[in-house]
Coordinates of C-alpha atoms and ligand atoms in Angstrom, one line a residue:
Chain Y
M1 CA 3.3 21.1 9.9
V2 CA 5.3 21.4 6.6
S3 CA 7.9 22.8 6.5
H4 CA 11.1 23.4 2.8
L5 CA 10.3 19.3 2.7
T6 CA 12.0 17.3 -0.3
K7 CA 12.6 13.7 -1.4
R8 CA 14.1 13.1 -4.0
F9 CA 14.8 9.7 -5.8
G10 CA 18.4 9.2 -7.0
D11 CA 18.8 12.7 -8.8
R12 CA 15.7 13.3 -9.6
S13 CA 13.4 15.0 -7.4
A14 CA 9.5 13.7 -6.6
F15 CA 8.6 17.0 -4.6
E16 CA 10.7 20.1 -3.4
D17 CA 11.4 22.4 -0.7
V18 CA 7.4 21.9 -0.4
S19 CA 6.5 23.7 3.1
F20 CA 2.4 24.7 3.7
E21 CA 0.4 24.5 7.5
V22 CA -2.7 22.3 7.6
A23 CA -5.7 23.4 10.9
R24 CA -7.2 20.8 13.0
G25 CA -9.9 19.8 11.3
E26 CA -9.8 21.0 7.8
V27 CA -10.6 19.8 4.4
F28 CA -7.5 20.4 2.6
G29 CA -6.7 19.7 -0.9
F30 CA -3.3 18.3 -2.2
L31 CA -3.5 19.0 -6.4
G32 CA -1.2 18.1 -9.0
P33 CA -1.3 16.2 -12.2
N34 CA 0.1 13.0 -12.5
G35 CA 3.7 12.5 -11.4
A36 CA 3.6 15.9 -9.6
G37 CA 4.5 14.0 -6.0
K38 CA 1.7 13.6 -4.6
T39 CA 1.9 10.1 -3.3
T40 CA 5.1 10.6 -2.7
T41 CA 3.9 13.5 0.5
V42 CA 1.4 11.5 1.1
R43 CA 3.7 8.2 1.7
T44 CA 6.5 11.4 3.6
L45 CA 3.7 12.2 6.0
G46 CA 2.7 9.1 6.6
T47 CA 6.0 8.0 7.7
L48 CA 6.3 5.3 5.2
I49 CA 9.4 6.8 3.7
A50 CA 11.8 9.6 5.1
P51 CA 12.3 12.3 3.0
T52 CA 15.1 13.9 1.6
S53 CA 15.5 16.8 3.8
G54 CA 13.0 19.1 5.2
S55 CA 11.2 19.3 8.6
A56 CA 7.5 18.1 8.9
V57 CA 4.5 17.8 12.4
V58 CA 1.9 15.1 11.8
A59 CA -0.6 15.3 14.2
G60 CA 1.4 17.2 16.8
I61 CA 4.7 15.3 16.8
P62 CA 7.6 15.9 14.5
L63 CA 8.5 13.6 11.6
S64 CA 11.6 11.2 12.5
A65 CA 12.9 8.0 12.5
A66 CA 12.1 7.5 15.8
T67 CA 8.1 8.7 16.1
G68 CA 7.1 7.0 12.6
A69 CA 4.8 4.5 15.0
E70 CA 3.1 6.7 17.0
I71 CA 2.8 9.2 14.2
R72 CA 1.3 5.7 12.3
Q73 CA -1.2 5.4 15.3
L74 CA -2.6 8.8 15.2
I75 CA -3.3 9.0 11.8
S76 CA -5.2 7.0 9.0
V77 CA -4.0 5.9 5.7
M78 CA -5.9 5.0 2.6
P79 CA -3.8 4.9 -0.5
E80 CA -4.8 5.0 -4.3
N81 CA -5.1 1.5 -4.3
P82 CA -7.7 0.4 -1.4
G83 CA -5.2 -2.6 -1.3
L84 CA -7.6 -5.4 0.9
Y85 CA -6.9 -8.7 1.3
V86 CA -9.2 -10.0 -1.5
R87 CA -9.3 -13.6 0.3
L88 CA -10.7 -12.3 3.5
T89 CA -13.8 -10.9 4.2
V90 CA -14.7 -6.9 5.0
Q91 CA -15.0 -7.8 8.3
E92 CA -11.9 -10.1 8.4
N93 CA -10.3 -6.9 7.0
L94 CA -11.1 -4.5 9.3
E95 CA -10.8 -7.0 12.2
L96 CA -7.3 -7.1 11.0
F97 CA -6.3 -3.1 10.9
A98 CA -8.6 -3.1 14.4
G99 CA -5.8 -5.7 15.8
L100 CA -3.2 -4.1 14.7
Y101 CA -4.4 -0.2 15.9
S102 CA -5.1 -2.2 19.0
L103 CA -8.5 -0.6 19.2
P104 CA -10.5 -1.4 22.4
S105 CA -13.9 -3.0 21.6
P106 CA -13.3 -3.8 17.6
A107 CA -16.3 -5.3 17.5
A108 CA -17.8 -2.1 17.9
R109 CA -15.5 -0.2 15.9
I110 CA -16.1 -2.3 13.0
A111 CA -19.8 -2.0 12.7
A112 CA -19.9 1.6 13.6
A113 CA -17.4 2.2 10.3
L114 CA -19.0 0.1 8.0
E115 CA -22.7 2.4 9.6
T116 CA -20.7 4.8 8.1
V117 CA -19.8 3.8 4.5
N118 CA -22.9 1.7 4.3
M119 CA -21.5 -1.7 4.2
A120 CA -22.7 -3.4 7.3
A121 CA -24.7 -5.3 5.2
R122 CA -21.7 -6.6 3.4
A123 CA -20.0 -7.5 6.1
R124 CA -19.8 -11.7 5.3
D125 CA -19.2 -10.8 2.0
L126 CA -15.2 -11.4 0.1
C127 CA -13.9 -8.3 -0.8
G128 CA -12.4 -10.2 -3.8
R129 CA -16.1 -9.9 -5.1
L130 CA -16.8 -6.2 -4.3
S131 CA -16.9 -4.2 -6.9
K132 CA -14.1 -1.6 -7.3
G133 CA -16.7 1.5 -5.8
L134 CA -17.6 -0.7 -2.6
R135 CA -13.5 -1.9 -2.3
Q136 CA -13.2 2.1 -1.9
R137 CA -15.9 2.0 0.3
V138 CA -14.1 -0.5 2.8
G139 CA -11.1 1.4 2.3
L140 CA -12.8 3.9 3.8
A141 CA -14.3 2.3 6.5
R142 CA -10.8 1.0 7.5
A143 CA -9.5 4.4 7.3
L144 CA -11.9 5.6 10.2
L145 CA -11.9 2.9 12.1
S146 CA -9.2 3.9 14.5
D147 CA -10.8 7.5 14.5
P148 CA -7.6 8.8 13.3
V149 CA -6.9 12.9 13.7
V150 CA -6.0 12.9 10.5
M151 CA -6.9 11.4 7.6
F152 CA -5.0 10.7 4.2
L153 CA -6.7 10.1 1.1
D154 CA -4.6 9.3 -1.7
E155 CA -7.2 9.9 -5.2
P156 CA -10.1 8.2 -3.3
T157 CA -12.7 8.9 -7.1
S158 CA -10.0 8.0 -8.9
G159 CA -11.3 5.1 -11.1
L160 CA -15.1 5.7 -10.0
D161 CA -17.9 6.0 -11.4
P162 CA -20.1 9.3 -10.9
V163 CA -22.8 7.8 -8.2
A164 CA -19.2 6.0 -6.3
S165 CA -17.2 9.4 -6.7
R166 CA -20.5 11.2 -4.9
D167 CA -21.1 8.8 -1.8
V168 CA -17.0 9.9 -1.6
H169 CA -17.5 12.9 -1.8
D170 CA -20.8 13.1 0.8
L171 CA -18.5 11.1 3.3
I172 CA -15.7 13.4 3.4
A173 CA -17.6 16.2 3.9
S174 CA -19.7 14.3 6.9
L175 CA -15.9 13.9 7.8
R176 CA -15.7 17.6 7.9
E177 CA -18.6 17.7 10.5
R178 CA -16.7 15.6 12.6
G179 CA -13.8 17.4 12.8
V180 CA -11.6 15.0 10.9
T181 CA -8.1 16.5 9.5
V182 CA -8.7 15.3 6.0
F183 CA -5.8 15.7 3.8
L184 CA -7.2 14.9 0.0
T185 CA -5.1 13.9 -2.5
T186 CA -6.5 14.5 -5.9
H187 CA -6.3 16.2 -10.0
R188 CA -10.2 16.2 -10.0
L189 CA -10.3 19.8 -10.2
E190 CA -13.9 20.3 -9.3
E191 CA -13.2 17.5 -6.3
A192 CA -11.1 20.2 -4.8
E193 CA -13.2 23.2 -5.1
R194 CA -15.7 21.4 -3.6
L195 CA -15.2 19.5 -0.8
C196 CA -11.8 21.7 0.6
D197 CA -11.1 25.1 2.8
R198 CA -8.2 25.4 1.1
V199 CA -6.0 23.7 -1.6
A200 CA -2.5 23.3 -2.8
I201 CA -1.0 23.1 -6.2
L202 CA 2.1 21.3 -7.0
N203 CA 4.0 20.4 -9.9
T204 CA 7.0 18.9 -8.1
R205 CA 6.7 22.7 -6.8
L206 CA 4.1 24.2 -4.4
L207 CA 2.9 27.0 -6.6
A208 CA 0.0 28.1 -4.3
V209 CA -1.8 27.7 -1.7
G210 CA -5.1 29.1 -0.5
P211 CA -8.4 28.9 -0.4
P212 CA -10.0 27.6 -3.6
E213 CA -12.4 30.9 -4.7
Q214 CA -9.1 33.2 -3.1
L215 CA -6.5 31.4 -5.7
R216 CA -8.8 32.3 -8.2
M217 CA -8.8 36.0 -7.4
Q218 CA -5.3 36.1 -6.8
L219 CA -4.5 34.3 -9.5
F220 CA -7.2 35.5 -12.1
R221 CA -8.6 39.5 -13.5
S222 CA -11.6 38.4 -14.5
S223 CA -12.8 38.5 -17.5
L224 CA -15.3 40.3 -20.4
V225 CA -16.7 38.5 -23.3
V226 CA -17.8 40.7 -25.6
E227 CA -19.7 40.1 -28.9
T228 CA -20.6 42.3 -31.9
A229 CA -23.0 41.4 -34.9
V230 CA -19.8 42.1 -37.2
R231 CA -15.8 41.9 -37.0
L232 CA -14.3 45.3 -35.1
P233 CA -13.2 47.0 -38.6
A234 CA -10.5 48.8 -35.6
P235 CA -10.6 46.8 -32.1
E236 CA -7.3 48.3 -31.1
T237 CA -8.6 51.8 -30.4
V238 CA -11.8 50.8 -28.4
F239 CA -10.0 48.5 -26.6
T240 CA -7.3 50.1 -25.1
R241 CA -6.1 51.0 -21.5
D242 CA -7.9 53.8 -21.0
M243 CA -10.5 51.8 -20.5
G244 CA -9.6 49.3 -18.2
V245 CA -8.9 46.8 -20.7
D246 CA -5.1 45.3 -19.8
K247 CA -5.2 42.7 -22.4
W248 CA -7.5 41.7 -25.4
I249 CA -7.9 38.6 -28.1
T250 CA -9.9 37.6 -30.5
E251 CA -11.8 34.9 -30.4
G252 CA -13.9 33.6 -33.5
D253 CA -14.9 35.7 -35.8
A254 CA -16.4 38.2 -33.8
T255 CA -15.7 38.0 -29.8
Y256 CA -13.1 39.4 -27.8
V257 CA -11.8 38.2 -24.9
L258 CA -10.8 41.5 -22.9
T259 CA -8.6 40.7 -19.5
V260 CA -9.9 43.5 -17.2
A261 CA -9.5 44.6 -13.4
D262 CA -12.8 45.3 -13.1
P263 CA -15.5 44.5 -15.3
R264 CA -18.3 46.4 -13.6
M265 CA -16.4 49.7 -14.4
T266 CA -15.6 49.1 -17.1
A267 CA -18.0 46.9 -18.7
P268 CA -20.6 50.3 -19.7
R269 CA -17.7 51.7 -20.8
V270 CA -16.5 49.5 -24.0
N271 CA -20.2 49.7 -24.2
R272 CA -20.8 53.0 -24.7
A273 CA -17.1 53.0 -27.2
L274 CA -18.6 50.3 -29.1
V275 CA -21.8 52.1 -29.7
A276 CA -20.0 55.4 -29.9
A277 CA -17.7 53.9 -32.8
G278 CA -20.6 52.7 -34.4
A279 CA -20.6 48.3 -33.9
D280 CA -23.5 46.5 -32.8
V281 CA -22.9 44.8 -29.7
V282 CA -24.3 41.2 -29.0
S283 CA -24.1 40.8 -25.9
I284 CA -21.4 42.0 -22.8
A285 CA -21.1 38.9 -20.5
V286 CA -18.5 38.4 -17.1
S287 CA -16.8 35.7 -17.7
H288 CA -15.5 33.9 -14.1
H289 CA -13.1 31.3 -13.8
S290 CA -12.8 28.5 -12.0
L291 CA -10.2 26.9 -9.7
E292 CA -9.1 24.6 -12.8
D293 CA -8.6 27.7 -15.2
V294 CA -6.5 28.8 -12.1
Y295 CA -5.2 25.5 -12.0
L296 CA -4.0 25.0 -15.9
Q297 CA -2.6 28.2 -15.7
L298 CA -0.1 27.7 -13.5
V299 CA 1.0 24.2 -14.2
D300 CA 1.5 25.4 -18.2
E301 CA 3.8 28.5 -16.8
D302 CA 5.4 25.6 -14.8
P303 CA 9.2 25.3 -16.3
E304 CA 9.4 22.2 -15.7
A305 CA 5.5 21.0 -16.0
G306 CA 7.1 19.6 -19.8
R307 CA 9.5 17.4 -18.2
Chain A
M1 CA 12.4 -5.9 18.0
I2 CA 12.4 -4.5 21.1
G3 CA 9.0 -4.0 22.6
L4 CA 6.2 -6.8 20.4
D5 CA 3.1 -6.2 21.3
L6 CA 1.3 -9.9 21.1
G7 CA -2.3 -8.1 20.1
R8 CA -0.8 -6.8 16.5
L9 CA 1.0 -9.5 16.5
G10 CA -1.5 -12.1 17.1
A11 CA -4.0 -9.6 14.6
V12 CA -0.9 -10.8 12.3
A13 CA -0.7 -14.2 12.2
R14 CA -4.6 -14.5 12.6
K15 CA -4.5 -13.5 9.4
E16 CA -2.6 -15.0 7.9
M17 CA -3.6 -17.8 8.3
R18 CA -7.3 -16.9 7.5
E19 CA -5.5 -16.5 4.0
Y20 CA -3.5 -19.7 3.7
R21 CA -6.9 -21.3 4.3
R22 CA -8.9 -20.4 1.4
T23 CA -5.2 -20.9 -0.7
P24 CA -5.7 -23.9 -2.6
F25 CA -2.5 -24.8 -3.1
I26 CA -0.9 -24.2 0.2
V27 CA -4.3 -26.6 2.0
G28 CA -3.3 -28.6 -1.0
A29 CA 0.3 -28.6 -0.1
M30 CA -0.4 -29.3 3.8
L31 CA -3.1 -32.6 2.9
V32 CA -0.6 -34.0 0.2
L33 CA 2.9 -33.9 0.9
P34 CA 2.7 -35.7 4.0
F35 CA 1.3 -39.1 2.1
I36 CA 4.2 -38.4 -0.3
F37 CA 6.4 -38.3 2.4
L38 CA 4.8 -41.8 4.2
I39 CA 6.2 -43.0 1.6
N40 CA 9.4 -44.0 2.1
P41 CA 8.5 -45.0 6.2
A42 CA 5.9 -47.1 4.5
I43 CA 9.0 -49.4 2.9
V44 CA 11.1 -49.7 5.7
I45 CA 8.5 -51.0 8.1
F46 CA 6.7 -53.0 5.9
V47 CA 9.1 -54.6 3.3
L48 CA 12.7 -54.2 4.8
S49 CA 13.5 -58.1 6.0
A50 CA 13.7 -59.5 9.0
A51 CA 16.5 -61.0 7.5
I52 CA 18.7 -57.2 7.0
K53 CA 21.2 -57.4 10.2
P54 CA 20.6 -54.3 12.7
A55 CA 23.8 -51.5 11.2
A56 CA 22.0 -51.7 7.6
A57 CA 19.0 -51.0 8.4
A58 CA 19.4 -48.6 10.9
R59 CA 21.0 -46.6 7.9
D60 CA 18.2 -47.1 6.0
V61 CA 15.9 -46.0 9.2
G62 CA 17.8 -43.3 8.4
S63 CA 16.9 -42.2 5.0
T64 CA 13.2 -41.8 6.7
F65 CA 14.4 -39.7 9.3
L66 CA 15.4 -37.0 6.6
V67 CA 13.0 -38.2 4.5
L68 CA 10.0 -37.1 7.7
L69 CA 12.0 -33.4 7.8
V70 CA 11.1 -32.7 4.0
V71 CA 7.6 -31.0 5.5
P72 CA 9.6 -28.4 8.0
A73 CA 12.7 -27.6 6.3
V74 CA 10.6 -27.3 2.4
I75 CA 7.1 -26.0 2.9
P76 CA 7.6 -23.2 4.8
A77 CA 10.3 -21.5 2.7
T78 CA 7.6 -22.0 -0.2
I79 CA 4.7 -20.8 1.5
A80 CA 7.1 -17.4 3.2
A81 CA 7.9 -16.5 -0.5
Y82 CA 4.8 -16.0 -1.5
S83 CA 4.2 -13.5 1.9
V84 CA 5.6 -10.6 1.2
V85 CA 5.9 -10.5 -2.6
G86 CA 2.0 -11.6 -2.0
E87 CA 0.6 -8.7 -0.1
R88 CA 2.3 -6.3 -2.9
D89 CA 0.5 -7.3 -5.5
Q90 CA -2.6 -7.5 -4.1
G91 CA -1.8 -3.8 -2.9
T92 CA -1.3 -4.7 0.7
L93 CA 1.6 -4.2 1.8
E94 CA 1.0 -0.2 2.3
P95 CA -1.9 0.3 4.5
L96 CA -0.4 -2.7 6.6
L97 CA 3.0 -0.5 6.7
S98 CA 0.6 2.4 7.2
T99 CA -0.1 1.1 10.8
P100 CA 1.4 0.8 14.0
V101 CA 2.5 -1.9 13.4
R102 CA 6.1 -3.3 14.0
R103 CA 8.6 -4.8 11.7
G104 CA 9.2 -7.6 14.6
E105 CA 5.1 -7.9 14.4
I106 CA 4.6 -8.3 10.9
L107 CA 7.9 -11.0 10.5
I108 CA 7.0 -13.4 13.4
G109 CA 3.3 -13.0 12.7
K110 CA 3.7 -14.1 9.0
A111 CA 6.5 -16.6 10.2
L112 CA 3.9 -18.4 13.0
A113 CA 1.8 -19.2 10.5
P114 CA 3.6 -21.5 8.1
V115 CA 5.8 -23.1 10.8
I116 CA 3.1 -23.9 13.5
P117 CA 1.3 -26.5 10.6
S118 CA 4.4 -28.0 9.2
V119 CA 6.3 -28.3 12.8
G120 CA 2.8 -29.8 13.6
I121 CA 2.6 -31.9 10.6
A122 CA 6.3 -33.4 11.1
Y123 CA 5.7 -34.2 14.8
L124 CA 2.7 -35.9 13.6
L125 CA 3.9 -37.9 10.9
F126 CA 7.1 -38.9 13.5
A127 CA 4.8 -40.0 16.0
L128 CA 2.8 -42.8 13.1
V129 CA 5.8 -44.3 12.0
V130 CA 6.9 -44.9 15.4
I131 CA 3.6 -46.3 16.0
L132 CA 3.2 -48.0 13.3
A133 CA 7.0 -49.5 12.6
H134 CA 5.9 -50.8 16.6
F135 CA 3.3 -52.7 15.3
F136 CA 3.9 -53.3 11.7
A137 CA 8.1 -53.7 11.2
Q138 CA 9.0 -56.8 9.5
N139 CA 12.9 -56.1 11.2
P140 CA 13.1 -55.4 15.0
A141 CA 15.4 -53.5 14.3
V142 CA 13.7 -50.5 12.9
A143 CA 11.4 -49.2 15.3
A144 CA 14.3 -50.2 17.8
T145 CA 16.3 -47.1 16.0
L146 CA 13.7 -45.1 15.3
S147 CA 12.4 -44.6 19.1
D148 CA 16.1 -44.5 20.3
G149 CA 16.7 -41.0 22.5
P150 CA 19.1 -39.5 19.7
H151 CA 16.2 -40.3 17.1
V152 CA 13.6 -39.3 18.6
L153 CA 15.8 -35.1 20.3
A154 CA 16.9 -35.3 16.8
Q155 CA 13.5 -34.7 15.0
A156 CA 12.4 -33.1 17.7
L157 CA 15.2 -30.0 17.8
F158 CA 15.5 -30.6 13.8
A159 CA 11.7 -29.9 12.9
P160 CA 11.9 -26.8 14.5
L161 CA 15.1 -25.3 13.7
L162 CA 14.7 -25.9 10.0
A163 CA 11.5 -24.0 9.5
V164 CA 12.7 -21.1 11.0
W165 CA 15.4 -21.0 8.4
S166 CA 13.3 -21.8 5.7
I167 CA 10.2 -19.2 6.4
G168 CA 13.7 -16.9 7.2
V169 CA 15.0 -17.4 3.9
G170 CA 11.5 -17.4 1.8
T171 CA 10.9 -14.1 3.7
A172 CA 14.2 -12.9 2.8
I173 CA 13.3 -13.7 -0.6
S174 CA 9.9 -12.5 -0.7
T175 CA 11.0 -8.8 0.2
R176 CA 13.3 -8.7 -2.7
A177 CA 11.8 -10.5 -5.5
S178 CA 9.0 -9.4 -7.7
D179 CA 7.1 -12.2 -9.0
V180 CA 6.0 -15.3 -6.7
R181 CA 6.3 -17.5 -9.3
V182 CA 9.6 -16.9 -9.0
A183 CA 10.2 -16.1 -5.5
Q184 CA 8.4 -19.7 -4.7
Q185 CA 11.4 -21.3 -6.6
L186 CA 14.0 -19.4 -4.8
G187 CA 12.9 -20.1 -1.5
T188 CA 12.7 -24.0 -2.1
L189 CA 16.1 -23.9 -3.7
A190 CA 17.1 -22.0 -0.7
S191 CA 15.6 -23.7 2.0
L192 CA 18.3 -26.8 0.9
P193 CA 21.2 -26.4 2.3
P194 CA 20.7 -27.3 6.0
L195 CA 18.6 -30.2 5.4
A196 CA 21.9 -31.4 3.7
V197 CA 23.3 -31.0 6.7
T198 CA 20.8 -33.1 9.0
A199 CA 21.7 -35.5 5.6
L200 CA 25.1 -36.1 7.8
V201 CA 23.6 -37.8 10.5
S202 CA 20.6 -39.2 7.9
F203 CA 23.2 -41.4 6.2
Q204 CA 25.3 -41.6 9.3
I205 CA 28.3 -39.5 8.0
V206 CA 28.4 -38.8 11.9
P207 CA 26.7 -41.6 14.0
L208 CA 24.0 -39.9 16.0
G209 CA 24.0 -39.4 19.6
V210 CA 22.2 -37.4 21.2
W211 CA 25.3 -34.9 21.9
T212 CA 25.6 -35.2 17.9
A213 CA 21.9 -34.6 17.4
V214 CA 22.5 -31.2 20.1
G215 CA 25.8 -30.2 18.4
F216 CA 23.7 -30.0 15.2
G217 CA 20.8 -28.2 17.0
L218 CA 23.1 -25.6 18.1
G219 CA 24.6 -24.7 14.2
L220 CA 21.2 -24.8 13.4
L221 CA 20.2 -22.2 15.7
V222 CA 22.8 -19.8 15.5
I223 CA 22.4 -20.0 11.1
D224 CA 18.8 -19.0 11.9
I225 CA 19.6 -16.5 14.6
A226 CA 21.6 -14.9 11.0
M227 CA 19.4 -15.7 8.9
W228 CA 16.7 -13.3 10.3
R229 CA 18.9 -10.7 11.5
V230 CA 20.0 -10.4 7.5
V231 CA 16.0 -10.7 7.1
A232 CA 15.5 -7.6 9.8
A233 CA 17.7 -5.8 7.8
M234 CA 16.5 -5.9 4.7
F235 CA 12.7 -5.2 6.1
D236 CA 12.8 -1.4 6.1
R237 CA 9.3 0.2 5.2
E238 CA 10.7 2.7 2.6
R239 CA 12.4 -0.2 0.4
L240 CA 9.3 -2.2 0.8
I241 CA 7.5 0.2 -0.7
T242 CA 9.9 2.6 -3.4
G243 CA 12.2 -0.7 -4.6
S244 CA 10.1 -2.0 -6.9
R245 CA 7.8 0.3 -7.7
A246 CA 4.9 -1.7 -9.3
V247 CA 3.8 -0.6 -13.1
K248 CA 2.8 3.5 -12.6
T249 CA -0.9 3.8 -13.7
T250 CA -1.3 6.1 -16.8
G251 CA -4.5 7.8 -15.7
V252 CA -6.1 10.8 -17.6
S253 CA -4.2 13.9 -17.2
P254 CA -7.1 16.7 -16.3
G255 CA -6.0 18.7 -19.3
D256 CA -6.7 16.2 -21.4
S257 CA -10.4 16.5 -20.2
V258 CA -11.4 19.7 -20.0
G259 CA -10.0 21.2 -23.1
P260 CA -7.2 23.6 -22.1
G261 CA -7.0 25.5 -25.6
Q262 CA -9.9 28.0 -24.7
V263 CA -8.5 29.1 -21.4
R264 CA -4.4 29.6 -23.3
R265 CA -6.7 31.9 -25.7
I266 CA -7.7 34.0 -22.9
Q267 CA -4.1 34.5 -21.6
A268 CA -2.6 35.1 -24.5
Ligands
ADP401 N1 10.3 5.2 -6.1 C1 10.6 5.6 -6.6 N2 11.2 5.7 -7.7 C2 11.8 6.5 -8.2 N3 11.5 7.8 -8.9 C3 9.5 7.6 -8.4 C4 9.3 6.6 -7.0 N4 8.3 6.8 -6.7 C5 7.7 7.8 -7.6 N5 8.6 8.6 -7.9 C6 9.0 9.5 -9.1 O1 8.5 11.4 -8.3 C7 7.5 11.6 -8.8 C8 6.1 11.8 -8.0 O2 5.5 10.3 -8.1 P1 4.8 10.6 -7.5 O3 4.3 11.1 -5.8 O4 3.7 8.7 -7.6 O5 3.1 11.5 -7.9 P2 1.7 12.0 -7.8 O6 1.2 10.6 -7.3 O7 1.4 12.7 -8.4 O8 0.8 11.2 -9.3 C9 7.3 11.0 -10.7 O9 8.1 11.6 -11.1 C10 7.5 10.1 -10.5 O10 8.4 8.8 -11.8
MG402 MG1 -0.8 9.4 -7.7

């Protein structure tokens, strides 16, 4: 769907050589720190700005200056800021967009979209009077209105309180059930991990793409956290490569974090070795890495991260 | 700008009307300004004594004529100056441009909303002045001059043509401006030059006849078309989105909230 896409502003790249594919009906997470180029990617795929180089196919149509309107008819974009006309009511805002998408039976579509986001009762309210969470819901209703093939949601929960965020999450989950392809931009890891079928990690360049759990396995070997009663006199004699320990570090006074390939094999061996060495083992635990760890590792290792 | 869809164009125009109706500044201007511009005609009608010679009377009527054109010449620019900056300020420009709407549909839809009421007001004012003149003018030359063919023709042609210039220049400024107030002041200023041209007719520096009216009308039409070409060229999606970038909000970066130290230690 996207191949070697680059966008530069002057001599500065917003994103560079980005390639990935999103399957129909997939919820695809686009994860990256602030300034990673997420919004610029959404704007490029949403045909608002032209890529500097590379190509992309959006909703089955190749991206080009001539196909912009055609693509826009099939997709919908919810920008970072929902951008509602504050002097118009919820209903009037949606009427405008129903008109812009040339929807048949707009009244029914608007009612259905408002129903989906639980805002039917607020249709007559001025948007200027709504809370941020409610505006976000109206923005989502607007994005749903045209029954798009692909929905781009740019940080839909940024700045929302936990309850409003959960509503948005539930809605995205329900979109997946309807078979809508969702391109979800976020810098919140738990959000990506919870909602997305696959995740791409971006920091100007694409660092990794895959299902959240696979990224985790691929990038991290497991860890064993070993705690002993007192500090070991010579840990290096216990935590050896022969035992299956790749690396180890001391954490705190008498806690050691071991990077291992296979914790099920290594844990009992380490235990036996520690006992043989006369140490009192308080606990040995397998530590699971979250996507967060993967993410931070990638962004940390990225030479451009410190820009 | 081929292939305009009237449904989309109408949707834009309707939305603009709805916004204007709820903007006190615009409603106020539309209600109050016409009365201000009735002051000069009223003086001409009620005060100009019958003793003044027809030629002199006609000159005063000329100034009335000019005053009546100020509404369609200036108000649309002031309103249009707000149209694009206003959308950008509200954050609505990006969602609007993300829809299948074409450039021409946005521009014309946005233009119709202020042009129709200001031209309407101009015509109504002119009709009102002519009627008042017929019934109340002290000097018979006033009514005669106001309702002669060239005057009516000039009023009918110039009002919409000035309005179209005005809205074009206002929109052009709005696509580049980053501040609503500055845009409105510049827009008002930029709407004046064509009005100055019509002043030549009003003050009888160029005598007003049917052909001068048509000639000036054509002249205005040409600069209107030129102006709108410029506006269309300036109204480019990418420029509008990235041109004057809103101040970037700096959120909390993910690293800040999760304590990266722990993870780094694991990799050490
Ligand atoms: N219009 C623009 N002109 C110049 N640089 C820009 C523009 N828009 C974005 N950038 C730069 O591109 C990079 C990516 O920005 P953005 O796509 O907004 O990131 P994100 O959405 O991931 O936070 C940033 O370094 C930003 O400063
Ligand atoms: Mg962003």
